[in-house]
Amino acid sequence: MTNLEKKVLSLIDEKEVIEFMQQLIRCNSCYPPGNTLAVAQVCQKKLKEAGIEVQLVTPPPEIKGAMEDQVDNRNIPSVLAWLRGEGERQMLWNAHIDTVPVEDAHNWRHDPFSGVLEEDCYLYGRGAGDDKGSVGAQVMAAVALKRSKVKLRGTLVINPVADEEGHGLRGTAWLRDAGYYKPDLVIIGEQTNNRVAIAERAYMFFTVIIKGKACHGAMPWNGNNAAVKAARLIDLIDRELVPALEKRTHPYLPHSTINIAKVYSGCKENVVPELAQVTIDRRIVPGETLEGAAQEVRDLLERLRAEDPFEYELRFDYRSGVPTDTAPDDPLVQDMLYSAEQVTGQAQEPIGYQQGSDSRWFAGMGVPIAIFGPSDPAVGHAANERVAVKQVVDAAKVYALTAMRALGVCETE
């Protein structure tokens, strides 16, 4: 590393990281309702105190997303901050400030919103890993760059973002579509154990609605049982489609999958069901399309309908877009792998990200995307969520070093 790079990394202080992380965790930003005002203000204050240009932005009321009856757009601001340098290239750091809910606080060893530091090693709390660990790393890296007076050959955009747990329609998707940024390089902060992830499956949730004919349960021959048709579809998916999807692989990702998530039918015990609903979670690897995935289910329905007629429709509840698939030899990936190796002293290889992230809003745009951040993904959405302090500090150093190498440094201010 150069002396300037060493200087920047030396400005990332563990004690300051811990204090900032505790402030983030102590803000309840569970989705729903996803109220991110308090945690956004914590980020804004930290960035502003460092002299970084920063603002809060809130989606207008006409921007719709999930759970409209529980979410008020006025309460879900995102943070935008800029370290402006020379040149037009733009690097985006994006990590979400909303979290999933706490189902039962009695299952936690500490108050989920306490940010307890245990044995000087781990910070506990909802969002400690998913995703406030990445938020903390990105913000502290930006603060160190600013304090060092480094001037980058491009602009770094820091985006602690709302609504990721609500599919991002009022967060990253809205910010992108509204023109708040148009990045050339994207790093999404998520739980990767500080490994550099370069691929992510796309996904969709859709519901098959099967329409039969209701009649008295004592005379089922007078009706057409929608539940039976749904059962036949589920059986066909399990016997034929699941094995086929297991053969669709990617070097960094799990194979393609389909999950029967919800099944609903019937209104009363003595009535033949007129309707049945099967909700499906479909994950696709690069090389597949969501349209093709839906068509495979339609084809199975048509086979069943040819044997025993019924009506059906597909309702698409959510579609994420195309899979993320960045080449391992892309310069951004190589810069991140080098930075991670320099910080940790360990050889690095790219991995895939198994969950879903806001990378979906940039996939297909022709820009390189990496997913990177502290904490084990296994603790996300679980009781006793935690993050190692050292991982947050190391992640901040990797972020700072990557920005200097990927954008370049022209001078100090």
Tab-separated table of C-alpha atoms in Angstrom:
chain	number	residue	atom	x	y	z
A	1	MET	CA	0.000	0.000	0.000
A	2	THR	CA	1.055	3.576	-0.568
A	3	ASN	CA	1.681	5.941	2.332
A	4	LEU	CA	-1.513	7.808	1.460
A	5	GLU	CA	-3.524	4.596	1.530
A	6	LYS	CA	-2.013	3.692	4.902
A	7	LYS	CA	-2.893	7.149	6.190
A	8	VAL	CA	-6.530	6.778	5.169
A	9	LEU	CA	-6.850	3.375	6.807
A	10	SER	CA	-5.240	4.651	10.004
A	11	LEU	CA	-8.102	7.166	10.310
A	12	ILE	CA	-10.663	4.364	10.772
A	13	ASP	CA	-10.824	4.149	14.548
A	14	GLU	CA	-12.323	1.073	16.231
A	15	LYS	CA	-13.781	2.978	19.174
A	16	GLU	CA	-15.488	5.447	16.854
A	17	VAL	CA	-16.830	2.594	14.732
A	18	ILE	CA	-18.329	0.920	17.815
A	19	GLU	CA	-20.007	4.122	18.993
A	20	PHE	CA	-21.462	4.818	15.566
A	21	MET	CA	-22.690	1.252	15.162
A	22	GLN	CA	-24.423	1.397	18.539
A	23	GLN	CA	-26.213	4.573	17.503
A	24	LEU	CA	-27.435	2.848	14.335
A	25	ILE	CA	-28.634	-0.296	16.121
A	26	ARG	CA	-30.480	1.673	18.806
A	27	CYS	CA	-32.719	3.193	16.132
A	28	ASN	CA	-35.714	0.919	15.552
A	29	SER	CA	-36.124	0.877	11.774
A	30	CYS	CA	-38.017	-2.416	11.438
A	31	TYR	CA	-40.054	-2.975	8.295
A	32	PRO	CA	-43.022	-2.732	8.460
A	33	PRO	CA	-43.484	0.191	8.888
A	34	GLY	CA	-39.850	0.808	7.976
A	35	ASN	CA	-39.557	4.182	9.691
A	36	THR	CA	-35.976	5.186	8.887
A	37	LEU	CA	-36.035	8.834	9.975
A	38	ALA	CA	-34.034	8.379	13.192
A	39	VAL	CA	-31.348	6.135	11.696
A	40	ALA	CA	-31.077	8.354	8.606
A	41	GLN	CA	-30.508	11.341	10.848
A	42	VAL	CA	-27.738	9.470	12.681
A	43	CYS	CA	-25.992	8.858	9.347
A	44	GLN	CA	-26.586	12.425	8.212
A	45	LYS	CA	-25.104	13.853	11.410
A	46	LYS	CA	-21.961	11.705	11.187
A	47	LEU	CA	-21.335	12.608	7.557
A	48	LYS	CA	-22.096	16.292	8.058
A	49	GLU	CA	-19.743	16.540	11.050
A	50	ALA	CA	-16.973	15.221	8.808
A	51	GLY	CA	-17.680	17.996	6.298
A	52	ILE	CA	-19.271	15.709	3.721
A	53	GLU	CA	-22.091	17.028	1.527
A	54	VAL	CA	-25.213	15.159	2.614
A	55	GLN	CA	-29.006	15.318	2.447
A	56	LEU	CA	-32.073	13.255	3.293
A	57	VAL	CA	-34.453	12.449	0.460
A	58	THR	CA	-37.987	11.122	0.820
A	59	PRO	CA	-40.075	9.487	-1.921
A	60	PRO	CA	-43.186	11.434	-2.942
A	61	PRO	CA	-46.571	9.964	-1.997
A	62	GLU	CA	-47.269	8.690	-5.506
A	63	ILE	CA	-44.359	6.207	-5.272
A	64	LYS	CA	-45.964	2.947	-4.200
A	65	GLY	CA	-44.440	-0.140	-2.659
A	66	ALA	CA	-45.298	-3.077	-0.452
A	67	MET	CA	-47.722	-2.870	2.502
A	68	GLU	CA	-49.223	0.484	1.513
A	69	ASP	CA	-51.570	0.427	4.498
A	70	GLN	CA	-48.651	0.258	6.962
A	71	VAL	CA	-46.003	2.463	5.361
A	72	ASP	CA	-45.962	6.262	5.210
A	73	ASN	CA	-43.508	7.580	2.610
A	74	ARG	CA	-42.864	10.655	4.761
A	75	ASN	CA	-41.219	8.433	7.359
A	76	ILE	CA	-38.791	6.543	5.120
A	77	PRO	CA	-36.035	8.921	4.047
A	78	SER	CA	-32.829	7.674	2.477
A	79	VAL	CA	-29.450	9.352	2.854
A	80	LEU	CA	-27.389	10.687	-0.050
A	81	ALA	CA	-23.859	11.966	0.439
A	82	TRP	CA	-21.150	12.906	-2.026
A	83	LEU	CA	-17.379	13.028	-2.025
A	84	ARG	CA	-16.880	14.919	-5.259
A	85	GLY	CA	-13.625	14.568	-7.152
A	86	GLU	CA	-12.333	15.225	-10.630
A	87	GLY	CA	-13.842	13.473	-13.629
A	88	GLU	CA	-17.299	12.131	-14.342
A	89	ARG	CA	-16.987	8.539	-13.121
A	90	GLN	CA	-19.267	7.714	-10.237
A	91	MET	CA	-18.930	4.964	-7.646
A	92	LEU	CA	-22.000	4.116	-5.554
A	93	TRP	CA	-21.928	2.621	-2.066
A	94	ASN	CA	-25.408	1.437	-1.168
A	95	ALA	CA	-26.506	-0.297	2.061
A	96	HIS	CA	-29.948	-0.386	3.651
A	97	ILE	CA	-30.916	1.197	6.957
A	98	ASP	CA	-34.256	-0.606	7.391
A	99	THR	CA	-34.391	-4.046	9.007
A	100	VAL	CA	-36.756	-6.974	9.410
A	101	PRO	CA	-38.915	-7.025	12.574
A	102	VAL	CA	-38.153	-8.650	15.915
A	103	GLU	CA	-40.649	-11.505	16.259
A	104	ASP	CA	-40.072	-12.365	19.935
A	105	ALA	CA	-37.637	-10.313	21.999
A	106	HIS	CA	-37.634	-13.050	24.672
A	107	ASN	CA	-35.527	-15.180	22.321
A	108	TRP	CA	-32.724	-12.613	22.414
A	109	ARG	CA	-29.889	-12.660	24.936
A	110	HIS	CA	-29.884	-8.831	24.876
A	111	ASP	CA	-32.446	-6.151	24.073
A	112	PRO	CA	-32.597	-6.211	20.233
A	113	PHE	CA	-32.177	-2.430	20.132
A	114	SER	CA	-29.446	-2.069	22.747
A	115	GLY	CA	-26.346	-2.487	20.605
A	116	VAL	CA	-24.651	-4.369	23.439
A	117	LEU	CA	-20.921	-4.945	22.978
A	118	GLU	CA	-20.090	-8.409	24.306
A	119	GLU	CA	-16.538	-9.301	25.328
A	120	ASP	CA	-15.251	-6.398	23.214
A	121	CYS	CA	-15.837	-8.599	20.158
A	122	TYR	CA	-19.452	-8.603	18.975
A	123	LEU	CA	-22.183	-6.007	18.698
A	124	TYR	CA	-25.674	-7.438	19.171
A	125	GLY	CA	-28.980	-6.137	17.881
A	126	ARG	CA	-31.508	-6.167	15.087
A	127	GLY	CA	-29.726	-4.993	11.978
A	128	ALA	CA	-26.241	-5.436	13.462
A	129	GLY	CA	-25.375	-7.484	10.403
A	130	ASP	CA	-28.304	-6.946	8.053
A	131	ASP	CA	-27.553	-4.269	7.207
A	132	LYS	CA	-26.268	-1.694	9.643
A	133	GLY	CA	-22.847	-3.334	9.726
A	134	SER	CA	-22.425	-2.434	6.058
A	135	VAL	CA	-23.949	1.008	6.603
A	136	GLY	CA	-21.468	1.640	9.406
A	137	ALA	CA	-18.527	0.433	7.314
A	138	GLN	CA	-19.471	2.591	4.335
A	139	VAL	CA	-20.082	5.745	6.357
A	140	MET	CA	-16.891	5.380	8.396
A	141	ALA	CA	-14.875	4.723	5.236
A	142	ALA	CA	-16.253	7.904	3.672
A	143	VAL	CA	-15.439	9.858	6.846
A	144	ALA	CA	-11.843	8.589	6.758
A	145	LEU	CA	-11.459	9.566	3.100
A	146	LYS	CA	-12.748	13.057	3.847
A	147	ARG	CA	-10.513	13.537	6.894
A	148	SER	CA	-7.467	12.447	4.908
A	149	LYS	CA	-8.146	15.213	2.352
A	150	VAL	CA	-7.855	12.663	-0.464
A	151	LYS	CA	-9.273	13.866	-3.770
A	152	LEU	CA	-10.617	11.061	-5.938
A	153	ARG	CA	-10.668	10.884	-9.727
A	154	GLY	CA	-14.440	10.694	-9.726
A	155	THR	CA	-17.366	11.058	-7.360
A	156	LEU	CA	-18.157	8.699	-4.518
A	157	VAL	CA	-21.865	8.499	-3.633
A	158	ILE	CA	-22.709	7.132	-0.181
A	159	ASN	CA	-26.306	5.920	0.033
A	160	PRO	CA	-27.675	4.531	3.320
A	161	VAL	CA	-30.997	3.593	1.791
A	162	ALA	CA	-34.524	2.878	3.019
A	163	ASP	CA	-37.095	0.272	1.992
A	164	GLU	CA	-34.817	-2.595	0.930
A	165	GLU	CA	-36.797	-4.979	3.120
A	166	GLY	CA	-39.904	-3.675	1.334
A	167	HIS	CA	-38.401	-4.623	-2.063
A	168	GLY	CA	-36.754	-1.230	-2.585
A	169	LEU	CA	-39.473	0.437	-4.643
A	170	ARG	CA	-39.409	3.511	-2.399
A	171	GLY	CA	-35.667	3.313	-1.874
A	172	THR	CA	-33.018	2.325	-4.392
A	173	ALA	CA	-35.441	1.845	-7.304
A	174	TRP	CA	-36.964	5.293	-6.835
A	175	LEU	CA	-33.576	6.994	-6.377
A	176	ARG	CA	-32.258	5.381	-9.545
A	177	ASP	CA	-35.336	6.200	-11.609
A	178	ALA	CA	-35.507	9.764	-10.279
A	179	GLY	CA	-31.931	10.374	-11.422
A	180	TYR	CA	-30.294	10.866	-8.046
A	181	TYR	CA	-27.423	8.740	-9.266
A	182	LYS	CA	-26.191	7.003	-12.396
A	183	PRO	CA	-23.240	4.952	-11.215
A	184	ASP	CA	-20.407	3.496	-13.248
A	185	LEU	CA	-19.342	1.240	-10.368
A	186	VAL	CA	-21.653	-0.234	-7.715
A	187	ILE	CA	-20.880	-1.828	-4.365
A	188	ILE	CA	-23.876	-3.096	-2.413
A	189	GLY	CA	-23.312	-3.537	1.308
A	190	GLU	CA	-24.689	-6.852	2.557
A	191	GLN	CA	-23.613	-9.719	4.796
A	192	THR	CA	-20.840	-11.609	3.022
A	193	ASN	CA	-18.370	-12.183	5.897
A	194	ASN	CA	-16.222	-9.601	4.117
A	195	ARG	CA	-15.966	-11.758	1.004
A	196	VAL	CA	-16.374	-10.172	-2.425
A	197	ALA	CA	-19.592	-11.463	-4.002
A	198	ILE	CA	-20.086	-10.924	-7.723
A	199	ALA	CA	-23.266	-12.860	-8.526
A	200	GLU	CA	-26.814	-13.042	-7.203
A	201	ARG	CA	-29.899	-14.889	-8.372
A	202	ALA	CA	-32.941	-12.941	-9.514
A	203	TYR	CA	-36.314	-13.909	-8.120
A	204	MET	CA	-40.032	-13.456	-8.338
A	205	PHE	CA	-43.027	-14.245	-6.181
A	206	PHE	CA	-46.181	-15.168	-8.053
A	207	THR	CA	-49.499	-16.773	-7.232
A	208	VAL	CA	-51.315	-19.357	-9.326
A	209	ILE	CA	-55.071	-18.918	-8.920
A	210	ILE	CA	-56.974	-22.042	-9.931
A	211	LYS	CA	-60.703	-21.699	-10.541
A	212	GLY	CA	-63.000	-24.677	-10.110
A	213	LYS	CA	-66.684	-25.033	-9.311
A	214	ALA	CA	-68.175	-25.042	-5.826
A	215	CYS	CA	-70.876	-27.440	-4.710
A	216	HIS	CA	-72.064	-29.272	-1.614
A	217	GLY	CA	-69.385	-31.457	-0.066
A	218	ALA	CA	-71.807	-34.356	0.118
A	219	MET	CA	-72.073	-34.393	-3.688
A	220	PRO	CA	-68.556	-33.564	-4.957
A	221	TRP	CA	-69.357	-34.934	-8.441
A	222	ASN	CA	-71.421	-31.825	-9.046
A	223	GLY	CA	-68.376	-29.557	-8.667
A	224	ASN	CA	-64.805	-29.163	-9.788
A	225	ASN	CA	-62.391	-29.217	-6.848
A	226	ALA	CA	-59.797	-26.445	-7.226
A	227	ALA	CA	-57.768	-27.819	-4.303
A	228	VAL	CA	-57.265	-31.128	-6.098
A	229	LYS	CA	-56.019	-29.300	-9.187
A	230	ALA	CA	-53.612	-27.304	-7.023
A	231	ALA	CA	-52.330	-30.514	-5.419
A	232	ARG	CA	-51.684	-32.022	-8.845
A	233	LEU	CA	-49.757	-28.906	-9.882
A	234	ILE	CA	-47.622	-29.028	-6.738
A	235	ASP	CA	-46.902	-32.709	-7.304
A	236	LEU	CA	-45.906	-32.075	-10.922
A	237	ILE	CA	-43.598	-29.215	-9.897
A	238	ASP	CA	-41.953	-31.415	-7.277
A	239	ARG	CA	-41.522	-34.467	-9.506
A	240	GLU	CA	-40.484	-32.782	-12.770
A	241	LEU	CA	-39.514	-29.146	-12.406
A	242	VAL	CA	-37.462	-29.332	-9.197
A	243	PRO	CA	-35.038	-31.980	-10.582
A	244	ALA	CA	-34.673	-30.004	-13.815
A	245	LEU	CA	-33.814	-26.816	-11.929
A	246	GLU	CA	-31.137	-28.581	-9.887
A	247	LYS	CA	-29.180	-29.014	-13.134
A	248	ARG	CA	-29.151	-25.248	-13.823
A	249	THR	CA	-26.017	-24.111	-12.055
A	250	HIS	CA	-23.604	-21.204	-11.788
A	251	PRO	CA	-20.002	-21.291	-10.494
A	252	TYR	CA	-20.722	-18.870	-7.631
A	253	LEU	CA	-24.384	-19.507	-6.828
A	254	PRO	CA	-26.793	-22.193	-5.653
A	255	HIS	CA	-28.689	-23.873	-8.467
A	256	SER	CA	-31.998	-22.564	-9.734
A	257	THR	CA	-34.875	-23.219	-7.307
A	258	ILE	CA	-38.633	-23.170	-6.906
A	259	ASN	CA	-40.367	-23.104	-3.531
A	260	ILE	CA	-44.065	-23.642	-2.838
A	261	ALA	CA	-44.409	-20.900	-0.244
A	262	LYS	CA	-48.139	-20.705	0.496
A	263	VAL	CA	-51.188	-22.836	-0.338
A	264	TYR	CA	-54.739	-21.714	0.335
A	265	SER	CA	-58.110	-23.184	-0.596
A	266	GLY	CA	-61.645	-23.689	0.675
A	267	CYS	CA	-64.098	-21.666	2.705
A	268	LYS	CA	-65.861	-24.388	4.742
A	269	GLU	CA	-65.560	-28.103	5.485
A	270	ASN	CA	-68.714	-29.112	3.614
A	271	VAL	CA	-68.058	-27.078	0.448
A	272	VAL	CA	-66.063	-28.247	-2.563
A	273	PRO	CA	-63.423	-25.489	-3.051
A	274	GLU	CA	-64.091	-23.125	-5.918
A	275	LEU	CA	-60.685	-21.422	-5.693
A	276	ALA	CA	-57.173	-22.495	-4.794
A	277	GLN	CA	-54.098	-20.298	-4.548
A	278	VAL	CA	-50.493	-21.473	-4.717
A	279	THR	CA	-47.821	-18.840	-4.063
A	280	ILE	CA	-44.405	-19.608	-5.496
A	281	ASP	CA	-40.906	-18.273	-4.793
A	282	ARG	CA	-38.754	-18.761	-7.902
A	283	ARG	CA	-35.000	-18.038	-7.957
A	284	ILE	CA	-33.157	-17.974	-11.280
A	285	VAL	CA	-29.472	-18.139	-12.118
A	286	PRO	CA	-27.769	-16.118	-14.874
A	287	GLY	CA	-28.848	-17.508	-18.236
A	288	GLU	CA	-32.493	-17.858	-17.192
A	289	THR	CA	-35.238	-15.244	-17.398
A	290	LEU	CA	-38.164	-14.618	-15.110
A	291	GLU	CA	-40.489	-14.731	-18.107
A	292	GLY	CA	-39.170	-18.170	-18.986
A	293	ALA	CA	-39.548	-19.326	-15.392
A	294	ALA	CA	-43.208	-18.281	-15.343
A	295	GLN	CA	-43.796	-19.990	-18.685
A	296	GLU	CA	-42.536	-23.292	-17.285
A	297	VAL	CA	-45.314	-23.214	-14.686
A	298	ARG	CA	-47.869	-22.221	-17.337
A	299	ASP	CA	-46.787	-25.225	-19.401
A	300	LEU	CA	-47.455	-27.542	-16.455
A	301	LEU	CA	-50.862	-25.955	-15.918
A	302	GLU	CA	-51.744	-26.450	-19.565
A	303	ARG	CA	-50.796	-30.128	-19.346
A	304	LEU	CA	-53.084	-30.579	-16.353
A	305	ARG	CA	-55.881	-28.608	-17.973
A	306	ALA	CA	-55.734	-30.803	-21.084
A	307	GLU	CA	-56.383	-33.830	-18.876
A	308	ASP	CA	-59.147	-32.258	-16.767
A	309	PRO	CA	-60.341	-28.751	-17.770
A	310	PHE	CA	-60.221	-25.804	-15.346
A	311	GLU	CA	-59.449	-22.087	-15.484
A	312	TYR	CA	-56.436	-20.384	-13.953
A	313	GLU	CA	-54.509	-17.123	-13.849
A	314	LEU	CA	-51.063	-16.042	-12.719
A	315	ARG	CA	-50.737	-13.016	-10.441
A	316	PHE	CA	-47.241	-11.600	-10.234
A	317	ASP	CA	-46.653	-10.307	-6.723
A	318	TYR	CA	-43.044	-9.193	-7.211
A	319	ARG	CA	-40.312	-9.485	-9.845
A	320	SER	CA	-36.721	-8.475	-9.084
A	321	GLY	CA	-35.270	-8.129	-12.580
A	322	VAL	CA	-32.263	-9.959	-13.991
A	323	PRO	CA	-29.564	-11.820	-12.059
A	324	THR	CA	-26.366	-10.070	-11.022
A	325	ASP	CA	-23.382	-11.566	-12.831
A	326	THR	CA	-20.143	-9.568	-12.790
A	327	ALA	CA	-17.075	-11.075	-14.433
A	328	PRO	CA	-14.422	-12.159	-11.915
A	329	ASP	CA	-11.729	-10.361	-13.936
A	330	ASP	CA	-13.596	-7.040	-13.969
A	331	PRO	CA	-11.310	-4.249	-12.664
A	332	LEU	CA	-13.718	-3.404	-9.820
A	333	VAL	CA	-13.700	-7.011	-8.634
A	334	GLN	CA	-9.934	-7.220	-8.869
A	335	ASP	CA	-9.540	-3.943	-6.950
A	336	MET	CA	-11.837	-5.238	-4.207
A	337	LEU	CA	-10.092	-8.599	-3.983
A	338	TYR	CA	-6.735	-6.837	-3.747
A	339	SER	CA	-8.046	-4.441	-1.097
A	340	ALA	CA	-9.532	-7.265	0.985
A	341	GLU	CA	-6.263	-9.196	0.766
A	342	GLN	CA	-4.259	-6.152	1.841
A	343	VAL	CA	-6.532	-5.492	4.815
A	344	THR	CA	-6.971	-9.078	6.033
A	345	GLY	CA	-3.670	-10.604	4.953
A	346	GLN	CA	-5.576	-13.526	3.440
A	347	ALA	CA	-5.855	-14.617	-0.193
A	348	GLN	CA	-9.255	-13.794	-1.707
A	349	GLU	CA	-11.525	-15.468	-4.235
A	350	PRO	CA	-14.935	-14.181	-5.393
A	351	ILE	CA	-18.147	-15.783	-4.165
A	352	GLY	CA	-21.869	-15.508	-4.880
A	353	TYR	CA	-24.511	-13.919	-2.678
A	354	GLN	CA	-27.286	-16.377	-1.817
A	355	GLN	CA	-29.932	-13.947	-0.519
A	356	GLY	CA	-31.447	-10.974	-2.342
A	357	SER	CA	-30.115	-7.411	-2.322
A	358	ASP	CA	-30.562	-4.028	-3.972
A	359	SER	CA	-28.065	-5.137	-6.618
A	360	ARG	CA	-31.187	-6.152	-8.570
A	361	TRP	CA	-31.826	-2.493	-9.388
A	362	PHE	CA	-28.495	-2.202	-11.235
A	363	ALA	CA	-28.203	-5.663	-12.794
A	364	GLY	CA	-28.601	-5.475	-16.559
A	365	MET	CA	-27.417	-1.843	-16.716
A	366	GLY	CA	-23.983	-2.815	-17.981
A	367	VAL	CA	-22.124	-1.677	-14.851
A	368	PRO	CA	-19.955	-3.863	-12.630
A	369	ILE	CA	-21.575	-4.769	-9.306
A	370	ALA	CA	-19.995	-6.235	-6.196
A	371	ILE	CA	-21.730	-7.190	-2.949
A	372	PHE	CA	-19.636	-6.873	0.183
A	373	GLY	CA	-19.987	-6.369	3.910
A	374	PRO	CA	-19.376	-7.663	7.426
A	375	SER	CA	-21.257	-10.390	9.340
A	376	ASP	CA	-22.238	-13.963	8.622
A	377	PRO	CA	-25.385	-14.091	6.455
A	378	ALA	CA	-26.633	-16.962	8.643
A	379	VAL	CA	-27.392	-14.541	11.513
A	380	GLY	CA	-29.449	-12.167	9.370
A	381	HIS	CA	-33.196	-12.121	10.160
A	382	ALA	CA	-32.505	-14.337	13.192
A	383	ALA	CA	-32.621	-13.853	16.949
A	384	ASN	CA	-29.346	-12.694	18.539
A	385	GLU	CA	-28.172	-11.076	15.327
A	386	ARG	CA	-24.607	-9.868	15.747
A	387	VAL	CA	-21.559	-8.531	13.939
A	388	ALA	CA	-17.884	-8.750	14.828
A	389	VAL	CA	-16.359	-5.340	15.502
A	390	LYS	CA	-13.188	-6.334	13.676
A	391	GLN	CA	-15.197	-7.217	10.587
A	392	VAL	CA	-16.851	-3.792	10.517
A	393	VAL	CA	-13.477	-2.069	10.884
A	394	ASP	CA	-11.917	-4.270	8.195
A	395	ALA	CA	-14.884	-3.700	5.880
A	396	ALA	CA	-14.525	0.066	6.251
A	397	LYS	CA	-10.850	-0.235	5.310
A	398	VAL	CA	-11.672	-2.376	2.274
A	399	TYR	CA	-14.273	0.151	1.123
A	400	ALA	CA	-11.870	3.072	1.471
A	401	LEU	CA	-8.997	1.294	-0.249
A	402	THR	CA	-11.262	0.112	-3.081
A	403	ALA	CA	-12.500	3.659	-3.756
A	404	MET	CA	-8.940	4.930	-3.999
A	405	ARG	CA	-7.876	2.154	-6.339
A	406	ALA	CA	-10.998	1.898	-8.517
A	407	LEU	CA	-11.553	5.632	-8.954
A	408	GLY	CA	-7.961	6.709	-8.522
A	409	VAL	CA	-6.445	9.540	-6.525
A	410	CYS	CA	-5.381	12.751	-8.218
A	411	GLU	CA	-4.146	14.712	-5.203
A	412	THR	CA	-4.923	15.730	-1.675
A	413	GLU	CA	-7.047	18.806	-1.052
